[in-house]
Structures are given as C-alpha cells and as structure tokens.
PDB file of C-alpha atoms in Angstrom:
ATOM      1  CA  ILE A   1     -17.263 132.383  87.534  1.00  0.00           C
ATOM      2  CA  THR A   2     -15.808 132.055  84.057  1.00  0.00           C
ATOM      3  CA  ALA A   3     -17.805 129.705  81.823  1.00  0.00           C
ATOM      4  CA  MET A   4     -16.405 128.483  78.505  1.00  0.00           C
ATOM      5  CA  THR A   5     -17.725 126.389  75.651  1.00  0.00           C
ATOM      6  CA  ARG A   6     -15.583 124.598  73.118  1.00  0.00           C
ATOM      7  CA  LEU A   7     -16.345 125.680  69.573  1.00  0.00           C
ATOM      8  CA  PRO A   8     -14.939 123.207  67.023  1.00  0.00           C
ATOM      9  CA  GLY A   9     -13.684 124.714  63.804  1.00  0.00           C
ATOM     10  CA  ILE A  10     -10.647 125.938  61.904  1.00  0.00           C
ATOM     11  CA  ARG A  11      -9.230 129.393  61.333  1.00  0.00           C
ATOM     12  CA  VAL A  12     -11.136 131.097  58.537  1.00  0.00           C
ATOM     13  CA  THR A  13      -7.879 131.666  56.670  1.00  0.00           C
ATOM     14  CA  ASP A  14      -7.267 127.888  56.734  1.00  0.00           C
ATOM     15  CA  PHE A  15     -10.616 127.158  55.114  1.00  0.00           C
ATOM     16  CA  HIS A  16     -10.010 125.631  51.662  1.00  0.00           C
ATOM     17  CA  GLY A  17     -13.504 125.154  50.323  1.00  0.00           C
ATOM     18  CA  SER A  18     -14.641 126.023  46.834  1.00  0.00           C
ATOM     19  CA  ARG A  19     -14.246 129.539  45.515  1.00  0.00           C
ATOM     20  CA  LEU A  20     -17.957 130.162  46.072  1.00  0.00           C
ATOM     21  CA  ALA A  21     -17.813 128.783  49.615  1.00  0.00           C
ATOM     22  CA  ARG A  22     -14.878 131.036  50.472  1.00  0.00           C
ATOM     23  CA  ALA A  23     -16.696 134.041  49.019  1.00  0.00           C
ATOM     24  CA  ARG A  24     -19.740 133.240  51.146  1.00  0.00           C
ATOM     25  CA  LEU A  25     -17.584 132.920  54.250  1.00  0.00           C
ATOM     26  CA  ALA A  26     -15.925 136.276  53.549  1.00  0.00           C
ATOM     27  CA  ALA A  27     -19.338 137.897  53.091  1.00  0.00           C
ATOM     28  CA  ARG A  28     -20.538 136.354  56.361  1.00  0.00           C
ATOM     29  CA  ILE A  29     -17.550 137.853  58.188  1.00  0.00           C
ATOM     30  CA  VAL A  30     -18.329 141.346  56.892  1.00  0.00           C
ATOM     31  CA  GLU A  31     -22.050 141.018  57.619  1.00  0.00           C
ATOM     32  CA  SER A  32     -21.542 139.685  61.153  1.00  0.00           C
ATOM     33  CA  LEU A  33     -18.703 141.858  62.392  1.00  0.00           C
ATOM     34  CA  VAL A  34     -19.233 145.126  60.496  1.00  0.00           C
ATOM     35  CA  ALA A  35     -22.786 145.388  59.160  1.00  0.00           C
ATOM     36  CA  ARG A  36     -24.504 144.030  62.273  1.00  0.00           C
ATOM     37  CA  PRO A  37     -23.082 146.584  64.746  1.00  0.00           C
ATOM     38  CA  ALA A  38     -23.177 149.431  62.221  1.00  0.00           C
ATOM     39  CA  LEU A  39     -26.842 148.816  61.377  1.00  0.00           C
ATOM     40  CA  SER A  40     -28.072 148.075  64.869  1.00  0.00           C
ATOM     41  CA  PRO A  41     -31.117 150.153  65.899  1.00  0.00           C
ATOM     42  CA  ARG A  42     -30.138 149.892  69.574  1.00  0.00           C
ATOM     43  CA  GLY A  43     -28.672 152.691  71.649  1.00  0.00           C
ATOM     44  CA  LEU A  44     -25.353 150.868  72.068  1.00  0.00           C
ATOM     45  CA  ALA A  45     -23.910 148.395  69.585  1.00  0.00           C
ATOM     46  CA  ILE A  46     -21.163 146.003  70.679  1.00  0.00           C
ATOM     47  CA  PHE A  47     -18.383 145.080  68.244  1.00  0.00           C
ATOM     48  CA  HIS A  48     -15.504 142.609  68.475  1.00  0.00           C
ATOM     49  CA  ALA A  49     -12.358 144.694  68.886  1.00  0.00           C
ATOM     50  CA  ASP A  50      -9.810 141.945  68.140  1.00  0.00           C
ATOM     51  CA  PRO A  51     -11.102 140.095  65.049  1.00  0.00           C
ATOM     52  CA  HIS A  52      -7.851 138.511  63.866  1.00  0.00           C
ATOM     53  CA  ALA A  53      -7.992 135.201  62.017  1.00  0.00           C
ATOM     54  CA  GLY A  54      -7.295 133.192  65.179  1.00  0.00           C
ATOM     55  CA  ASN A  55     -10.546 134.457  66.688  1.00  0.00           C
ATOM     56  CA  LEU A  56     -12.664 133.655  63.638  1.00  0.00           C
ATOM     57  CA  LEU A  57     -13.516 130.024  62.974  1.00  0.00           C
ATOM     58  CA  ALA A  58     -15.168 128.213  60.098  1.00  0.00           C
ATOM     59  CA  THR A  59     -17.270 125.627  61.948  1.00  0.00           C
ATOM     60  CA  GLN A  60     -18.110 122.114  60.839  1.00  0.00           C
ATOM     61  CA  GLU A  61     -21.671 123.255  60.130  1.00  0.00           C
ATOM     62  CA  GLY A  62     -20.425 125.881  57.689  1.00  0.00           C
ATOM     63  CA  ARG A  63     -21.092 128.744  60.081  1.00  0.00           C
ATOM     64  CA  LEU A  64     -18.844 131.529  61.356  1.00  0.00           C
ATOM     65  CA  GLY A  65     -17.644 131.140  64.916  1.00  0.00           C
ATOM     66  CA  VAL A  66     -16.347 134.195  66.771  1.00  0.00           C
ATOM     67  CA  VAL A  67     -14.337 133.562  69.938  1.00  0.00           C
ATOM     68  CA  ASP A  68     -12.447 135.567  72.587  1.00  0.00           C
ATOM     69  CA  TRP A  69     -14.772 138.456  73.343  1.00  0.00           C
ATOM     70  CA  SER A  70     -12.486 139.757  76.085  1.00  0.00           C
ATOM     71  CA  LEU A  71     -11.813 142.905  74.046  1.00  0.00           C
ATOM     72  CA  ILE A  72     -14.978 144.608  72.842  1.00  0.00           C
ATOM     73  CA  GLY A  73     -15.980 148.121  71.883  1.00  0.00           C
ATOM     74  CA  ARG A  74     -19.243 149.998  71.839  1.00  0.00           C
ATOM     75  CA  LEU A  75     -20.643 152.334  69.210  1.00  0.00           C
ATOM     76  CA  THR A  76     -23.291 154.802  70.310  1.00  0.00           C
ATOM     77  CA  LYS A  77     -26.387 155.507  68.272  1.00  0.00           C
ATOM     78  CA  ALA A  78     -25.138 159.062  67.728  1.00  0.00           C
ATOM     79  CA  ASP A  79     -21.876 157.749  66.247  1.00  0.00           C
ATOM     80  CA  ARG A  80     -23.698 155.488  63.808  1.00  0.00           C
ATOM     81  CA  VAL A  81     -26.068 158.272  62.787  1.00  0.00           C
ATOM     82  CA  GLN A  82     -23.134 160.546  61.953  1.00  0.00           C
ATOM     83  CA  VAL A  83     -21.368 157.816  59.959  1.00  0.00           C
ATOM     84  CA  ALA A  84     -24.591 157.454  57.947  1.00  0.00           C
ATOM     85  CA  GLN A  85     -24.573 161.234  57.423  1.00  0.00           C
ATOM     86  CA  LEU A  86     -21.003 160.954  56.132  1.00  0.00           C
ATOM     87  CA  VAL A  87     -22.139 158.422  53.536  1.00  0.00           C
ATOM     88  CA  VAL A  88     -25.151 160.559  52.533  1.00  0.00           C
ATOM     89  CA  GLY A  89     -22.852 163.564  52.240  1.00  0.00           C
ATOM     90  CA  ALA A  90     -20.531 161.560  50.003  1.00  0.00           C
ATOM     91  CA  MET A  91     -23.415 160.361  47.812  1.00  0.00           C
ATOM     92  CA  THR A  92     -24.637 163.944  47.358  1.00  0.00           C
ATOM     93  CA  LEU A  93     -21.117 165.462  47.152  1.00  0.00           C
ATOM     94  CA  ASP A  94     -22.119 167.734  50.026  1.00  0.00           C
ATOM     95  CA  ALA A  95     -18.949 168.922  51.767  1.00  0.00           C
ATOM     96  CA  ARG A  96     -20.904 170.905  54.366  1.00  0.00           C
ATOM     97  CA  ARG A  97     -22.902 167.861  55.499  1.00  0.00           C
ATOM     98  CA  ILE A  98     -19.704 165.821  55.720  1.00  0.00           C
ATOM     99  CA  GLY A  99     -18.010 168.558  57.734  1.00  0.00           C
ATOM    100  CA  LYS A 100     -20.889 168.705  60.227  1.00  0.00           C
ATOM    101  CA  ALA A 101     -20.790 164.922  60.661  1.00  0.00           C
ATOM    102  CA  ILE A 102     -17.032 165.029  61.292  1.00  0.00           C
ATOM    103  CA  GLU A 103     -17.443 167.816  63.823  1.00  0.00           C
ATOM    104  CA  ARG A 104     -20.020 165.770  65.741  1.00  0.00           C
ATOM    105  CA  LEU A 105     -17.999 162.554  65.552  1.00  0.00           C
ATOM    106  CA  SER A 106     -14.961 164.390  66.921  1.00  0.00           C
ATOM    107  CA  ARG A 107     -17.062 166.014  69.665  1.00  0.00           C
ATOM    108  CA  GLY A 108     -16.090 169.432  68.324  1.00  0.00           C
ATOM    109  CA  GLN A 109     -12.353 168.700  68.342  1.00  0.00           C
ATOM    110  CA  SER A 110     -11.713 169.530  64.694  1.00  0.00           C
ATOM    111  CA  ARG A 111     -10.203 172.366  62.678  1.00  0.00           C
ATOM    112  CA  TRP A 112     -12.446 173.311  59.776  1.00  0.00           C
ATOM    113  CA  VAL A 113      -9.740 174.510  57.360  1.00  0.00           C
ATOM    114  CA  GLU A 114      -7.790 171.254  57.613  1.00  0.00           C
ATOM    115  CA  VAL A 115     -10.995 169.183  57.632  1.00  0.00           C
ATOM    116  CA  ARG A 116     -12.238 170.905  54.473  1.00  0.00           C
ATOM    117  CA  SER A 117      -8.976 170.105  52.681  1.00  0.00           C
ATOM    118  CA  VAL A 118      -9.327 166.380  53.520  1.00  0.00           C
ATOM    119  CA  VAL A 119     -13.027 166.410  52.557  1.00  0.00           C
ATOM    120  CA  ASP A 120     -12.322 168.080  49.208  1.00  0.00           C
ATOM    121  CA  ASP A 121      -9.634 165.501  48.378  1.00  0.00           C
ATOM    122  CA  SER A 122     -11.964 162.669  49.368  1.00  0.00           C
ATOM    123  CA  LEU A 123     -14.835 164.010  47.258  1.00  0.00           C
ATOM    124  CA  ALA A 124     -12.453 164.299  44.313  1.00  0.00           C
ATOM    125  CA  GLU A 125     -11.843 160.536  44.645  1.00  0.00           C
ATOM    126  CA  ILE A 126     -15.587 159.942  44.334  1.00  0.00           C
ATOM    127  CA  ARG A 127     -15.787 162.084  41.213  1.00  0.00           C
ATOM    128  CA  ARG A 128     -12.994 159.946  39.773  1.00  0.00           C
ATOM    129  CA  GLY A 129     -15.099 156.825  40.341  1.00  0.00           C
ATOM    130  CA  ARG A 130     -14.581 155.626  43.912  1.00  0.00           C
ATOM    131  CA  THR A 131     -17.645 154.168  45.612  1.00  0.00           C
ATOM    132  CA  PRO A 132     -18.808 156.335  48.557  1.00  0.00           C
ATOM    133  CA  GLY A 133     -19.106 153.408  50.945  1.00  0.00           C
ATOM    134  CA  PHE A 134     -17.622 152.359  54.252  1.00  0.00           C
ATOM    135  CA  GLY A 135     -14.169 151.985  52.727  1.00  0.00           C
ATOM    136  CA  TRP A 136     -14.330 155.628  51.687  1.00  0.00           C
ATOM    137  CA  VAL A 137     -15.495 156.635  55.185  1.00  0.00           C
ATOM    138  CA  ALA A 138     -12.594 154.736  56.764  1.00  0.00           C
ATOM    139  CA  GLY A 139     -10.187 156.503  54.404  1.00  0.00           C
ATOM    140  CA  VAL A 140     -11.569 159.912  55.407  1.00  0.00           C
ATOM    141  CA  LEU A 141     -11.238 159.128  59.111  1.00  0.00           C
ATOM    142  CA  ASP A 142      -7.679 157.879  58.564  1.00  0.00           C
ATOM    143  CA  ALA A 143      -6.699 161.040  56.675  1.00  0.00           C
ATOM    144  CA  LEU A 144      -8.210 163.251  59.372  1.00  0.00           C
ATOM    145  CA  ALA A 145      -6.411 161.354  62.138  1.00  0.00           C
ATOM    146  CA  VAL A 146      -3.034 161.398  60.356  1.00  0.00           C
ATOM    147  CA  SER A 147      -3.269 165.116  59.564  1.00  0.00           C
ATOM    148  CA  GLN A 148      -4.574 165.788  63.090  1.00  0.00           C
ATOM    149  CA  ALA A 149      -7.395 167.808  61.563  1.00  0.00           C
ATOM    150  CA  ALA A 150      -9.806 166.056  63.941  1.00  0.00           C
ATOM    151  CA  ARG A 151      -9.493 164.030  67.133  1.00  0.00           C
ATOM    152  CA  PHE A 152     -11.900 161.162  67.588  1.00  0.00           C
ATOM    153  CA  PRO A 153     -12.971 159.306  70.753  1.00  0.00           C
ATOM    154  CA  SER A 154     -11.059 156.130  71.618  1.00  0.00           C
ATOM    155  CA  HIS A 155     -13.963 153.796  70.791  1.00  0.00           C
ATOM    156  CA  LEU A 156     -14.104 155.115  67.213  1.00  0.00           C
ATOM    157  CA  LEU A 157     -10.358 154.584  66.812  1.00  0.00           C
ATOM    158  CA  LEU A 158     -10.792 151.067  68.193  1.00  0.00           C
ATOM    159  CA  PHE A 159     -13.537 150.381  65.655  1.00  0.00           C
ATOM    160  CA  ARG A 160     -11.286 151.650  62.851  1.00  0.00           C
ATOM    161  CA  LYS A 161      -8.510 149.346  64.069  1.00  0.00           C
ATOM    162  CA  SER A 162     -10.987 146.465  64.049  1.00  0.00           C
ATOM    163  CA  LEU A 163     -11.977 147.276  60.463  1.00  0.00           C
ATOM    164  CA  LEU A 164      -8.331 147.367  59.398  1.00  0.00           C
ATOM    165  CA  THR A 165      -7.757 143.914  60.877  1.00  0.00           C
ATOM    166  CA  LEU A 166     -10.876 142.553  59.190  1.00  0.00           C
ATOM    167  CA  GLU A 167      -9.834 143.929  55.806  1.00  0.00           C
ATOM    168  CA  GLY A 168      -6.754 141.715  55.864  1.00  0.00           C
ATOM    169  CA  VAL A 169      -8.652 138.657  57.077  1.00  0.00           C
ATOM    170  CA  VAL A 170     -11.400 138.992  54.456  1.00  0.00           C
ATOM    171  CA  ALA A 171      -8.815 139.450  51.693  1.00  0.00           C
ATOM    172  CA  ASP A 172      -7.055 136.248  52.809  1.00  0.00           C
ATOM    173  CA  VAL A 173     -10.327 134.290  52.812  1.00  0.00           C
ATOM    174  CA  SER A 174     -11.548 135.525  49.432  1.00  0.00           C
ATOM    175  CA  GLU A 175     -10.678 138.349  47.055  1.00  0.00           C
ATOM    176  CA  ASP A 176     -13.984 137.955  45.209  1.00  0.00           C
ATOM    177  CA  ILE A 177     -16.097 139.860  47.731  1.00  0.00           C
ATOM    178  CA  PRO A 178     -15.616 143.650  47.989  1.00  0.00           C
ATOM    179  CA  ALA A 179     -16.617 144.672  51.504  1.00  0.00           C
ATOM    180  CA  ASP A 180     -18.516 147.727  50.226  1.00  0.00           C
ATOM    181  CA  VAL A 181     -20.736 145.487  48.087  1.00  0.00           C
ATOM    182  CA  VAL A 182     -21.585 143.269  51.062  1.00  0.00           C
ATOM    183  CA  LEU A 183     -22.275 146.295  53.249  1.00  0.00           C
ATOM    184  CA  GLY A 184     -24.372 147.926  50.535  1.00  0.00           C
ATOM    185  CA  LEU A 185     -26.543 144.823  50.263  1.00  0.00           C
ATOM    186  CA  ALA A 186     -26.867 144.708  54.052  1.00  0.00           C
ATOM    187  CA  VAL A 187     -28.022 148.339  54.089  1.00  0.00           C
ATOM    188  CA  ALA A 188     -30.569 147.555  51.358  1.00  0.00           C
ATOM    189  CA  ARG A 189     -31.950 144.595  53.317  1.00  0.00           C
ATOM    190  CA  GLN A 190     -32.081 146.642  56.496  1.00  0.00           C
ATOM    191  CA  SER A 191     -33.873 149.480  54.693  1.00  0.00           C
ATOM    192  CA  LEU A 192     -36.511 147.077  53.380  1.00  0.00           C
ATOM    193  CA  GLY A 193     -36.987 145.702  56.876  1.00  0.00           C
ATOM    194  CA  ASP A 194     -37.433 149.256  58.196  1.00  0.00           C
ATOM    195  CA  LEU A 195     -40.213 150.097  55.733  1.00  0.00           C
ATOM    196  CA  PRO A 196     -43.271 149.019  57.806  1.00  0.00           C
ATOM    197  CA  ARG A 197     -42.211 151.147  60.782  1.00  0.00           C
ATOM    198  CA  ARG A 198     -41.439 154.165  58.605  1.00  0.00           C
ATOM    199  CA  PHE A 199     -45.127 154.632  57.818  1.00  0.00           C
ATOM    200  CA  VAL A 200     -45.912 155.373  61.465  1.00  0.00           C
ATOM    201  CA  ALA A 201     -42.641 157.006  62.563  1.00  0.00           C
ATOM    202  CA  SER A 202     -41.926 160.682  63.052  1.00  0.00           C
ATOM    203  CA  PRO A 203     -40.342 162.286  59.945  1.00  0.00           C
ATOM    204  CA  PHE A 204     -37.203 163.039  61.957  1.00  0.00           C
ATOM    205  CA  SER A 205     -36.930 159.770  63.885  1.00  0.00           C
ATOM    206  CA  ARG A 206     -33.725 157.796  63.328  1.00  0.00           C
ATOM    207  CA  GLU A 207     -34.793 154.744  65.284  1.00  0.00           C
ATOM    208  CA  PHE A 208     -34.059 152.558  62.264  1.00  0.00           C
ATOM    209  CA  GLY A 209     -31.090 150.306  61.626  1.00  0.00           C
ATOM    210  CA  SER A 210     -30.168 152.313  58.537  1.00  0.00           C
ATOM    211  CA  GLN A 211     -29.721 155.323  60.891  1.00  0.00           C
ATOM    212  CA  LEU A 212     -31.610 157.544  58.429  1.00  0.00           C
ATOM    213  CA  SER A 213     -34.914 159.317  59.098  1.00  0.00           C
ATOM    214  CA  ASN A 214     -37.723 159.749  56.592  1.00  0.00           C
ATOM    215  CA  ALA A 215     -36.632 163.381  56.297  1.00  0.00           C
ATOM    216  CA  ASP A 216     -33.080 162.235  55.452  1.00  0.00           C
ATOM    217  CA  LEU A 217     -34.377 159.971  52.680  1.00  0.00           C
ATOM    218  CA  LEU A 218     -36.660 162.668  51.284  1.00  0.00           C
ATOM    219  CA  GLY A 219     -33.825 165.169  51.296  1.00  0.00           C
ATOM    220  CA  LEU A 220     -31.573 162.635  49.562  1.00  0.00           C
ATOM    221  CA  ALA A 221     -34.167 162.158  46.813  1.00  0.00           C
ATOM    222  CA  LEU A 222     -34.711 165.892  46.357  1.00  0.00           C
ATOM    223  CA  THR A 223     -31.002 166.674  46.071  1.00  0.00           C
ATOM    224  CA  VAL A 224     -30.379 164.368  43.101  1.00  0.00           C
ATOM    225  CA  PRO A 225     -30.484 167.269  40.575  1.00  0.00           C
ATOM    226  CA  LEU A 226     -28.238 169.369  42.831  1.00  0.00           C
ATOM    227  CA  THR A 227     -25.798 166.468  43.128  1.00  0.00           C
ATOM    228  CA  GLY A 228     -25.526 166.321  39.345  1.00  0.00           C
ATOM    229  CA  LEU A 229     -24.785 170.037  39.260  1.00  0.00           C
ATOM    230  CA  ARG A 230     -22.130 169.696  41.973  1.00  0.00           C
ATOM    231  CA  PHE A 231     -20.524 166.801  40.117  1.00  0.00           C
ATOM    232  CA  TRP A 232     -20.388 168.763  36.854  1.00  0.00           C
ATOM    233  CA  ARG A 233     -19.107 171.954  38.472  1.00  0.00           C
ATOM    234  CA  GLN A 234     -16.393 170.269  40.516  1.00  0.00           C
ATOM    235  CA  THR A 235     -15.337 168.016  37.635  1.00  0.00           C
ATOM    236  CA  VAL A 236     -14.844 171.057  35.436  1.00  0.00           C
ATOM    237  CA  PHE A 237     -12.891 172.745  38.225  1.00  0.00           C
ATOM    238  CA  ASP A 238     -10.695 169.638  38.704  1.00  0.00           C
ATOM    239  CA  ARG A 239      -9.845 169.668  35.009  1.00  0.00           C
ATOM    240  CA  LEU A 240      -9.025 173.371  35.034  1.00  0.00           C
ATOM    241  CA  VAL A 241      -6.579 172.989  37.906  1.00  0.00           C
ATOM    242  CA  GLY A 242      -5.176 169.783  36.434  1.00  0.00           C
ATOM    243  CA  THR A 243      -6.129 167.296  39.192  1.00  0.00           C
TER     244      THR A 243
END
C-alpha cells in the first residue's frame, strides 16, 4: 500500500517573503537536511538524497516541507565520527589526524602521498583565513575524489551530491546565511544539549550528537598552544616558498 498526504506550499525558491524571512527559511533548510543527520546520535542517520527545490516547500504555516523521500541515503555513526575528526584536525591544523580520518572514511582505499598533498593544500587555505567547517570538509572530499587519492563508499558520495544540490537551493533562497555559520550554531546547540550526559559518560564514548568524546574535547583544549605553533611554522614556510 502506498499512502500519500497532500502538503500545501510553494517551492522554497518561489518564496518572496522579507529578507529576514528568506534568511530564516534558508537556515531551516540547512538545519533540517544537513545538521540533523550529521548530528544524529543514532547508529544510522537517514538523509534526503534528492533535495532539489521542487522537493522543498515553504508551507502556509511558515514551515519547511520536504517531499518525495523515494531516494534516501544513510550515514553510519562511524562516518559521522570521522567527519567530526576531520573538522577537529582542521581546527588544530593536524594533518596526521585528518589523514587517519580520510583513511577510515575510504575504508583503507587511499594513497597517503596523494592524500597528504591534498591535505596540505587544504590546510594552507585555512591558514589564509578559510573557516574549517563543513564547506571545507566537502572541498577536501571533492579534491580527493577528483585526484583519485581516495575512494569513498557510495553513500558518502551520495551525501556529497545532496550537499551540492542544497548549496544551490540555499543560495537561491537567501545569500545572507552562510551554511557554515548555521551548522556551527547547530553544533554549539547540540554540544550544550550533550552536557548533562557527558558527566556520566565514559571518557572515550562518542554516543553524543556532536560525535566527539570527552577525551576528544580535552585533547582539543590541550592542543591550542601546539596549534598556534603549527600555524606560525607553516605560515612562515608558506611565505618562504611563495604560496
């Protein structure tokens, strides 16, 4: 039996509300279709794999309606943990941590020499001022796939395709909301919500929506001085070689 419900609304790209209303709608799209699956504490997180504008509706109640779930993908907990490790590695300018995360995401199907070249270029972008957020992660995965330095499972490629589609939709709805800002705020809210359980959790448990253990957070705090040293050393090196 196929059961369907009519959901009244218009395409999100046809929504012509105020500038603030469009910004809120764009933020809601990012939160619902990217942040929610990425920050899920569950073992499997479902994501919409065909989020073009025709499948996203601005309802009469001012809510976001998502239709046509015939094409979905699933992200494992392990995948989301490694994406979080990529971000932590970017924040601490730790190429080794990033390389290990890439190796695990690719299920060991990566070539370290080529991976290291992509990682070094990506870290140089951060030192030049790029935010080490999900946009940066997507760029790293794209560069690895294009150079064939790493081969990723089909569900990760499907998620990347979904993100690429959403980038265009969000930009058409509102250019006032950077996706990384919305995702950063979602991570902050999720981290606050995780706090009560952290007091009774194992130091190495990653059962949280942020995908980071207490040990990860402690290590992140302790590496702040080392991160400053890495930034200074690599910045000097970049200037010497003229990059």
